[in-house]
């Protein structure tokens, strides 16, 4: 029997204008944007639809914006009765997945990710942290290189295990530069520095995680309607308190995206529905397994076609 997983993109997938078509056409989707404006107390929807791109790219804005666009498209699918067997999200996208599973309300999620973005921006002074995408390296060899560079230059760690041949490293500026310069020692072809505001998913984010933990204490976590495959363990979680704890760890732990998708495929998922801006996850999933079906829900037209 065919199984479906809904997957939700993270930071980097944002685009000015995302979600405007469903906002204009579908009342339930429009209500998501309106609720986001109300909860945050500023016109988030105007920033999403009109930009400028430089403001949308700021982590404190990107996170609630992407969550809102994803949930707006999710509502479009819900209106048609489409339901998943599992949900998962890449980094920030995990919050969209938790809304999809009924663990968090959208209102709580959008408030949390706005704070999460601010805490992540403020955790490390500008210029001290960095990230880079490493292409072609084997995971264990790259992890060993990170250990070596960390001892010599400054902390650098695996941050996103995205798909075979694409792993993001994160840490101090000196540590990441060291990996970029020595990437061939791990069998890598090249490393591309990323435009980010901090060393996300590294141990340097521990201060942000501690601040987020305090905020999470006052939020209601419900039992998920479907299992959530979480970034930290790449395994299904159904206990609300465990999900709360793992959201804290997620801030400073690697995103095990490849492992998560491989777990889902092994459990019989043959259709992945990427919900939200862009098609980053679809590309990664196809590099993990070319045989599965991947559907993008990122326009009104795509909602209508899939149904």
PDB file of C-alpha atoms in Angstrom, residues 50 72 117 156 230 236 273:
ATOM      1  CA  UNK A  50       6.316  42.650  -1.618  1.00  0.00           C
ATOM      2  CA  UNK A  72      -1.036  28.344   3.715  1.00  0.00           C
ATOM      3  CA  UNK A 117      15.213  33.344  14.377  1.00  0.00           C
ATOM      4  CA  UNK A 156      33.527  23.203  12.870  1.00  0.00           C
ATOM      5  CA  UNK A 230      12.611  14.575  13.489  1.00  0.00           C
ATOM      6  CA  UNK A 236       9.553   8.880  14.202  1.00  0.00           C
ATOM      7  CA  UNK A 273       4.783  16.016  -1.169  1.00  0.00           C
TER       8      UNK A 273
END
